[in-house]
Short mmCIF file of C-alpha atoms in Angstrom, two decimals:
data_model
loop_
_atom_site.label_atom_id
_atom_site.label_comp_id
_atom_site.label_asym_id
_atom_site.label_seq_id
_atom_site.Cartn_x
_atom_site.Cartn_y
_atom_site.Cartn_z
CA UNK A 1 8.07 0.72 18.66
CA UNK A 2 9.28 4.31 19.53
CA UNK A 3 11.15 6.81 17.24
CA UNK A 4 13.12 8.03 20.13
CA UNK A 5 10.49 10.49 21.25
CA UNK A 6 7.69 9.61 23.39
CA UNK A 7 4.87 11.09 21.23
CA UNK A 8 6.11 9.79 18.15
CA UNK A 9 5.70 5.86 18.66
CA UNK A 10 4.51 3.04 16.05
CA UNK A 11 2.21 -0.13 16.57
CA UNK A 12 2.13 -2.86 14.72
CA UNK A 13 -0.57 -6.03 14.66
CA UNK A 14 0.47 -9.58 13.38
CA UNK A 15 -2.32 -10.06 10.77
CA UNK A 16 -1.12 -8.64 7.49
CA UNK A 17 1.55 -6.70 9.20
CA UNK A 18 -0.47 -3.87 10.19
CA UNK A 19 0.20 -0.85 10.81
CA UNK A 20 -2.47 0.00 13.74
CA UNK A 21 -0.15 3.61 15.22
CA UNK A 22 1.83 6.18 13.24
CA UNK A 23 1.91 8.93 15.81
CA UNK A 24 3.49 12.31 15.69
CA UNK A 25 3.93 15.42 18.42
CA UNK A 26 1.28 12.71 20.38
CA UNK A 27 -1.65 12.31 17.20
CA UNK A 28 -2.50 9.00 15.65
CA UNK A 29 -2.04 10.14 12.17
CA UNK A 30 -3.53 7.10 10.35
CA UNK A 31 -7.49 5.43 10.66
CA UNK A 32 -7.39 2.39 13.29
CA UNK A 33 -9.39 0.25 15.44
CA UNK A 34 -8.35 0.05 19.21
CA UNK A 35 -8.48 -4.05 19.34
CA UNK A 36 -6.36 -6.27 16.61
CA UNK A 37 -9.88 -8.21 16.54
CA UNK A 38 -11.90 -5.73 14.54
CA UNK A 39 -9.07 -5.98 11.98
CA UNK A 40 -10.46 -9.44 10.92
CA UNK A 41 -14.23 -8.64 11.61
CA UNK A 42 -14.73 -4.51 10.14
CA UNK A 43 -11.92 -4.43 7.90
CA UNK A 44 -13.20 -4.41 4.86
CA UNK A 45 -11.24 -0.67 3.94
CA UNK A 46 -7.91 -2.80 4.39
CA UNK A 47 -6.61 -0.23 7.01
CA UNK A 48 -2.98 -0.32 7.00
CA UNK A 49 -2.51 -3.97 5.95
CA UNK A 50 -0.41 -5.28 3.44
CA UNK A 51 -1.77 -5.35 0.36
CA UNK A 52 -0.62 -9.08 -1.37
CA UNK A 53 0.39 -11.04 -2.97
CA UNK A 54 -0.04 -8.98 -5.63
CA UNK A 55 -1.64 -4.79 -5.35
CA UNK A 56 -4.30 -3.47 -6.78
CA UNK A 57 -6.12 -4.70 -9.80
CA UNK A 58 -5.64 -8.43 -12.28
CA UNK A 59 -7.53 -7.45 -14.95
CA UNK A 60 -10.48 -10.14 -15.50
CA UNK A 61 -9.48 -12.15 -12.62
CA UNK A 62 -7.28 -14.21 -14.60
CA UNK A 63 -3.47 -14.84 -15.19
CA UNK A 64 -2.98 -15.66 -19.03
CA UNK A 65 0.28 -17.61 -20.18
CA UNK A 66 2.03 -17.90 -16.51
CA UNK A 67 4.01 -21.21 -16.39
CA UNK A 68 2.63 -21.70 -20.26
CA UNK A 69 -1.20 -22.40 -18.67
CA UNK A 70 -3.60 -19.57 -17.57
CA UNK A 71 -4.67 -19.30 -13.63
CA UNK A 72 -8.04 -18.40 -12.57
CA UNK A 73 -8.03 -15.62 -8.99
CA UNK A 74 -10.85 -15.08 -6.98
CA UNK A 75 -13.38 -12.03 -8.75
CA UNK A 76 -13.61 -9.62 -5.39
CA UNK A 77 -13.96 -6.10 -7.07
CA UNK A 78 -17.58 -5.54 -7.13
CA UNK A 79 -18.81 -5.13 -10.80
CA UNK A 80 -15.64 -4.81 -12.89
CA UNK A 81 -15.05 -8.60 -12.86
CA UNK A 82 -11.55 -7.95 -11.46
CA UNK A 83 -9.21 -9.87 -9.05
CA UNK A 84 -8.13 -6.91 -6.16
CA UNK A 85 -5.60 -6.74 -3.58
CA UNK A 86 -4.79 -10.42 -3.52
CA UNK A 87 -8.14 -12.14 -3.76
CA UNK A 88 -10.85 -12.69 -1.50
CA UNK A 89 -7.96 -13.47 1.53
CA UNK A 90 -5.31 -11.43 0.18
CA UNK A 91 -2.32 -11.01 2.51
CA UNK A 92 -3.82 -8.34 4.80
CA UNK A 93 -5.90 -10.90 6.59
CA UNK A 94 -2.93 -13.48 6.99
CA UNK A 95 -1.34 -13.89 10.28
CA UNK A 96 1.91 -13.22 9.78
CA UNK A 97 5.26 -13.95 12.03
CA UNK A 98 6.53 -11.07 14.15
CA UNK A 99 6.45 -8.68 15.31
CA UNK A 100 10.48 -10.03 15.92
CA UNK A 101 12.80 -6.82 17.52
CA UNK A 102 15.44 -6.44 14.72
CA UNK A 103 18.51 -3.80 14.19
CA UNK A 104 18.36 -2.45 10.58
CA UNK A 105 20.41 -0.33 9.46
CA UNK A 106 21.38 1.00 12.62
CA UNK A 107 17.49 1.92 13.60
CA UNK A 108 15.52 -0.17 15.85
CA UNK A 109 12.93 -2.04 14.16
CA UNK A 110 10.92 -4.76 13.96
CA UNK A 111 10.49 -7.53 10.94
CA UNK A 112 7.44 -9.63 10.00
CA UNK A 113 6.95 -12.80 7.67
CA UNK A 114 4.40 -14.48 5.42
CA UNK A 115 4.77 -17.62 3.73
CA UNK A 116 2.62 -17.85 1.06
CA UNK A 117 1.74 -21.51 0.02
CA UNK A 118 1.58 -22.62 -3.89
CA UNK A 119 -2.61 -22.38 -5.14
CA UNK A 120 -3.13 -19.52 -2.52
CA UNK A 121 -5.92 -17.70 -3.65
CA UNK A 122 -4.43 -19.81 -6.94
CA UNK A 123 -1.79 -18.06 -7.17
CA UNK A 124 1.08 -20.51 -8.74
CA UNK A 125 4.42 -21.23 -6.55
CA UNK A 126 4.79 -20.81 -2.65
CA UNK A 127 6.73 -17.42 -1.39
CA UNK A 128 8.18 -15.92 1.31
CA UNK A 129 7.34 -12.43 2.10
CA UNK A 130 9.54 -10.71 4.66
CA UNK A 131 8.19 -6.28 5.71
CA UNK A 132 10.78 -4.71 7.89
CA UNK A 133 9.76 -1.31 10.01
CA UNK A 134 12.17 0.75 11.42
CA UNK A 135 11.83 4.06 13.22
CA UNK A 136 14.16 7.27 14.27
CA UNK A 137 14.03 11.30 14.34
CA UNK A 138 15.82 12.96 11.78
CA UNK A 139 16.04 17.06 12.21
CA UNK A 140 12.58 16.54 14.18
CA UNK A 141 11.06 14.37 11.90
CA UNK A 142 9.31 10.81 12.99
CA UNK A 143 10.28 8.73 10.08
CA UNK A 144 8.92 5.66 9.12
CA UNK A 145 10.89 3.47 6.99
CA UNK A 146 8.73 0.01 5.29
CA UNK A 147 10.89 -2.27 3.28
CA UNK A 148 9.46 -5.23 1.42
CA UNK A 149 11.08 -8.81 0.05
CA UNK A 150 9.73 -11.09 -1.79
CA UNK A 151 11.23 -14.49 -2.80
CA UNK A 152 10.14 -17.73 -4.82
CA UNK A 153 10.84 -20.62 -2.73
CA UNK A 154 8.64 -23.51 -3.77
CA UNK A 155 9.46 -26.12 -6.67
CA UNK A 156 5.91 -26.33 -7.78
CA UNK A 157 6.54 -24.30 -10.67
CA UNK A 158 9.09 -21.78 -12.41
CA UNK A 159 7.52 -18.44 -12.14
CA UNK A 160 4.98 -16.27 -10.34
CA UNK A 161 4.07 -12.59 -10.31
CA UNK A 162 4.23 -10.94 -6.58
CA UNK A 163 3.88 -7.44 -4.95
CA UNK A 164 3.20 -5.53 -1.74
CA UNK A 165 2.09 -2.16 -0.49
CA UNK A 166 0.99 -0.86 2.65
CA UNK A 167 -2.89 0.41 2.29
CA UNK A 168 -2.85 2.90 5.46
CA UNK A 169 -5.28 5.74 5.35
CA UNK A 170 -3.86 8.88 6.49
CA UNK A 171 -5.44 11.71 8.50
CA UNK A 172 -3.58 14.45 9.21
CA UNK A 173 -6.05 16.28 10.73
CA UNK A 174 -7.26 13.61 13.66
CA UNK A 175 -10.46 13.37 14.96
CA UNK A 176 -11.91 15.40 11.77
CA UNK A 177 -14.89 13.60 9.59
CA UNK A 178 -12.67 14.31 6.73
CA UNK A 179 -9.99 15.52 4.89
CA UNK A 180 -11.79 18.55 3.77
CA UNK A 181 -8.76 21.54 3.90
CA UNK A 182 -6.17 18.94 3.43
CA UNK A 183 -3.84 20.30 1.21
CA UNK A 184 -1.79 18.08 -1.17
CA UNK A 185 1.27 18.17 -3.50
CA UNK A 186 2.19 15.18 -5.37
CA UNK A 187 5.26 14.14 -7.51
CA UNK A 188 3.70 14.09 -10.51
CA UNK A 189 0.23 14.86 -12.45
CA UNK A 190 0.35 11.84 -14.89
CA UNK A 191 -2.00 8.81 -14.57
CA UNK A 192 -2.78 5.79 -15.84
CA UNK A 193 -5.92 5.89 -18.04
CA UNK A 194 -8.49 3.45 -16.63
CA UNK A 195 -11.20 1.85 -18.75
CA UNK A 196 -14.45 1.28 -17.32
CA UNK A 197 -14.02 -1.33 -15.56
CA UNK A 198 -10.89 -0.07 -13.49
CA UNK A 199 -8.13 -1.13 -15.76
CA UNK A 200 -5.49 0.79 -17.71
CA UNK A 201 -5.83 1.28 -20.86
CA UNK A 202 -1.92 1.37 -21.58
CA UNK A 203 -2.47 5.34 -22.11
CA UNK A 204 -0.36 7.63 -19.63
CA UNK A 205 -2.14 11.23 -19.54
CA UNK A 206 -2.27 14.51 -17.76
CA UNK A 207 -4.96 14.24 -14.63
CA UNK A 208 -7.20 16.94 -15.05
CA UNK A 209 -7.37 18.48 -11.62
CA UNK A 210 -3.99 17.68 -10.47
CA UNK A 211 -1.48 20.59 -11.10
CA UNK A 212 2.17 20.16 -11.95
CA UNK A 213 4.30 18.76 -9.55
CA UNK A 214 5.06 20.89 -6.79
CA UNK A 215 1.46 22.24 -7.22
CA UNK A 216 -0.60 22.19 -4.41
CA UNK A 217 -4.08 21.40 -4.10
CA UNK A 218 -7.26 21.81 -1.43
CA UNK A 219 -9.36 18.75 -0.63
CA UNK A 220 -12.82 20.34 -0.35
CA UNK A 221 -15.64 18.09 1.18
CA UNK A 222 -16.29 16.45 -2.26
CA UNK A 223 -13.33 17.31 -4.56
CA UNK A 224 -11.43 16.01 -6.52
CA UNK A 225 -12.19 12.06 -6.10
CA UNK A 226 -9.45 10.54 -7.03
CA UNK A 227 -8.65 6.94 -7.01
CA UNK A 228 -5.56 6.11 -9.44
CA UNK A 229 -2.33 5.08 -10.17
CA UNK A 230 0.24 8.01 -10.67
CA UNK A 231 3.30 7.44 -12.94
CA UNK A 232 6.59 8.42 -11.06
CA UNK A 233 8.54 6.27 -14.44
CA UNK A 234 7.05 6.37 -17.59
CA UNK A 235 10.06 3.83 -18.43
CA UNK A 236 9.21 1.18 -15.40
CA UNK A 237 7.58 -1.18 -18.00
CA UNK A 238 10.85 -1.55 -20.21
CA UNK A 239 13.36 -0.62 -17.43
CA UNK A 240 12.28 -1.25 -13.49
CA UNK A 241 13.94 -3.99 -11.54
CA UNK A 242 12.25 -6.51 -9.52
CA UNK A 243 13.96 -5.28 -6.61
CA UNK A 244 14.13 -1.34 -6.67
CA UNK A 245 15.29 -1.01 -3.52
CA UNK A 246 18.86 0.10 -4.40
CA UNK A 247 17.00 3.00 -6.47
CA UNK A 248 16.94 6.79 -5.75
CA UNK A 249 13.98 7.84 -3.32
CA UNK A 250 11.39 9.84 -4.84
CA UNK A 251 9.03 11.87 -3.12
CA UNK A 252 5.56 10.92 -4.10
CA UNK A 253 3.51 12.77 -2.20
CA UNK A 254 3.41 15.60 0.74
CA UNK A 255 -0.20 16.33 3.06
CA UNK A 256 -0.88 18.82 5.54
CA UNK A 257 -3.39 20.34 7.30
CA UNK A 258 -3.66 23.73 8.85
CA UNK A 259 -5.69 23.52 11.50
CA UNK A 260 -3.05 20.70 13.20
CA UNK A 261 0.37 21.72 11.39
CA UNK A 262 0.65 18.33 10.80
CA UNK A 263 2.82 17.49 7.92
CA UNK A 264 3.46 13.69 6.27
CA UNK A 265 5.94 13.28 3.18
CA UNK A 266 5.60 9.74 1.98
CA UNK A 267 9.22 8.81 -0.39
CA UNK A 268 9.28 5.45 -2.65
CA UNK A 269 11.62 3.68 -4.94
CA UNK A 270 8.78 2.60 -6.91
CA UNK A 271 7.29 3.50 -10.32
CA UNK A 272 3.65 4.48 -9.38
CA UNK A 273 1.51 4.45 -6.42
CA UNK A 274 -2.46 4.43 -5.90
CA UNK A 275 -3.51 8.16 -4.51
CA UNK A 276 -7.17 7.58 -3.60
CA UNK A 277 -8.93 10.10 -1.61
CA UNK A 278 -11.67 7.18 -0.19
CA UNK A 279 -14.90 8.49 -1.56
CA UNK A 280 -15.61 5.38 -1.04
CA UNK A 281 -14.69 4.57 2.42
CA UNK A 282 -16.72 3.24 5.09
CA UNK A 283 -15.17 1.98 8.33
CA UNK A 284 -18.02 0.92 10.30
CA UNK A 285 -18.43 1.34 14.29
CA UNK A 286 -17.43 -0.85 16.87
CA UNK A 287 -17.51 -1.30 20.60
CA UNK A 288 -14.41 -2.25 22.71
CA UNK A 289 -14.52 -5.21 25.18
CA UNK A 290 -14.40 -2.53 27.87
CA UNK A 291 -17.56 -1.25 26.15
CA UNK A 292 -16.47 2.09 24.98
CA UNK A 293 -18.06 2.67 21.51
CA UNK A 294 -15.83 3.42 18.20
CA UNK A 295 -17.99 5.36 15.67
CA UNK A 296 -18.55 4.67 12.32
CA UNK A 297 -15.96 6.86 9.77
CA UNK A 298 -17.27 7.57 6.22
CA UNK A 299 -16.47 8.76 2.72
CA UNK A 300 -13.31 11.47 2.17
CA UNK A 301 -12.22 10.36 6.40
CA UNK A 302 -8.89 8.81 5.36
CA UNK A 303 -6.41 9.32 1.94
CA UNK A 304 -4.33 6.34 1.01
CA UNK A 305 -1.43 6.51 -0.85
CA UNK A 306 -0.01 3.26 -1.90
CA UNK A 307 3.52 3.00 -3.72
CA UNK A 308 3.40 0.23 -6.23
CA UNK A 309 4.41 -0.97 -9.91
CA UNK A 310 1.80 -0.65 -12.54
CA UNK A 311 -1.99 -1.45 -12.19
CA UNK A 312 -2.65 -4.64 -13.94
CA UNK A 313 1.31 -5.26 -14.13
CA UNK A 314 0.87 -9.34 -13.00
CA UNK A 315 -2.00 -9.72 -15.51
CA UNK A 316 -0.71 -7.54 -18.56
CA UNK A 317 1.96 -9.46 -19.83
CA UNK A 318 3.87 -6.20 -21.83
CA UNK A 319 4.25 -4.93 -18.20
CA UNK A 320 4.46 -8.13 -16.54
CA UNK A 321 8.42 -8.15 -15.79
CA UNK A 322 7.95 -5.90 -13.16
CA UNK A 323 6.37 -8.36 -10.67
CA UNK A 324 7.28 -11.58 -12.41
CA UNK A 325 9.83 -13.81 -10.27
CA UNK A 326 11.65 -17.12 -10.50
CA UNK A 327 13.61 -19.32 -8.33
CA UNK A 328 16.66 -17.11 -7.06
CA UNK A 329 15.56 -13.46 -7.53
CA UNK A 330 14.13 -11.25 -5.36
CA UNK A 331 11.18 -8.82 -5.80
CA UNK A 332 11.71 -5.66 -3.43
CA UNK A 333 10.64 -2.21 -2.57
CA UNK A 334 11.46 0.44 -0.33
CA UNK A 335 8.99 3.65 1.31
CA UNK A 336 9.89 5.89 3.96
CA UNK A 337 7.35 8.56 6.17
CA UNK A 338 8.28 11.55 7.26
CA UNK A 339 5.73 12.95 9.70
CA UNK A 340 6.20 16.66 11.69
CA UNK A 341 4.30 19.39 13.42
CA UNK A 342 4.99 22.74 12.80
#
């Protein structure tokens, strides 16, 4: 899919609606393997998939008082006992339909859909997940825009919890082993305390090495490592909608990089996202069927930033209106990119 400018073009794979090319002034500014096979074979760093059907972290692998009986998820999180991005098959590794060629909103796009059948993964109920992606140039910009919608339509039971993100890895200095001299402004320098085994603690705080927002900081070789959930709404437990797409855009994040002059602004309507600067990444090397070898990536080569509700919002049931859905509602959620060379 092109943004109307020949170096600034998007790919897209069917499995978990994946974005594979985000390309700006001619550099592929996400990590990506050159074959839609090696998503399902050396994925394991969930490079740009969709993250469902729920994000991030369900605290103790377990959904407590859902339908008025508790659900057991698959414990894929290493150590901390945890259910993570879906479960052991989460959406990311789901073929989905598409891509279809769509008009949205007066950009050319393209539009992809899951259904997700009741006691996937056990999850409860059977949904339909539909990710639009449409493209365009605005004052030189290649903008990306991601929409998300989520919808209950199986009779098996009365309510579920949902939720999607995209879980790209962005390098905005290509062909680097890291990030090291990426600099980086975020929206905001509050967190959600984690306990030690990954979950929040229900404590918002200060992070200590992020500055204020519009603060800008240096990724060095080694610090900071930082993999958590930001607060963009303190009031998103008590106040956000299922669907926030209708809400104002925030701007959650900005990286760039001066050795390319390549800039990325990532915008959400949602409450929070995941800023994780992969200390723990490994993408491991593979060979093409033409032969040509892919080598391995490591720690610090890729920063994801993943717009989201709250950590722990399907299992926490004080935050769990934010992803909890019955028959007739819609979850949603809107992110654009904005990607530029100087």
């Amino acid at each position: 899919m092109s943004a109307a400018d020949p170096d600034s073009a998007f790919t897209f794979i069917s499995q978990g609606a994946i974005i594979q090319e985000f390309k700006v002034a001619g550099h592929n500014i996400v990590q990506s393997f050159p074959e839609a096979r090696f998503y399902k074979s050396h994925n394991n760093a969930y490079l740009g998939e969709t993250i469902g059907r729920t994000t991030n972290r369900v605290r103790g692998a377990e959904l407590r008082n859902l339908n008025g009986r508790n659900y057991k998820l698959a414990i894929n999180d290493g150590g901390n006992h945890n259910s993570l991005h879906g479960g052991s098959q989460g959406w990311g590794r789901k073929d989905f339909e598409g891509p279809k060629p769509v008009n949205r909103n007066g950009r050319e796009g393209v539009q992809f859909r899951y259904v997700s059948r009741d006691g996937e993964e056990n999850y409860p109920g059977t949904v339909e997940c539909l990710v639009w992606y449409t493209a365009g140039m605005e004052d030189g910009k290649t903008v990306l825009e991601l929409e998300y919608q989520i919808e209950l339509i199986g009779d098996e039971c009365e309510e579920t919890v949902v939720g999607a993100t995209n879980h790209s890895y962005f390098q905005v200095n290509p062909g680097a082993p890291t990030t090291e001299g990426t600099v980086v402004t975020l929206g905001t320098n509050e967190y959600l305390e984690l306990d030690a085994n990954q979950i929040p603690t229900g404590q918002i705080s200060v992070f200590p090495t992020v500055p204020a927002p519009g603060g800008a900081f240096t990724l060095t070789a080694t610090e900071p490592a930082i993999d958590d959930c930001f607060v963009m709404d303190r009031e998103a437990p008590k106040s956000c909608p299922l669907d926030t797409r209708f809400l104002p855009l925030k701007t959650l994040a900005t990286i760039t990089h001066p050795n390319t002059g390549l800039h990325l602004e990532i915008q959400s309507t949602e409450p929070a996202f995941q800023f994780c600067t992969g200390d723990g990444l490994y993408i491991p090397e593979a060979e093409t069927d033409k032969g040509v070898k892919i080598p391995s990536r490591g720690k610090r080569s890729g920063i994801a930033i993943e717009p989201s509700r709250y950590v722990d919002c399907a299992g926490r049931e004080e935050w769990r209106r934010m992803c909890k859905i019955r028959k007739g509602q819609l979850w949603g959620a809107r992110s654009v990119y904005r990607a530029w060379k100087d």
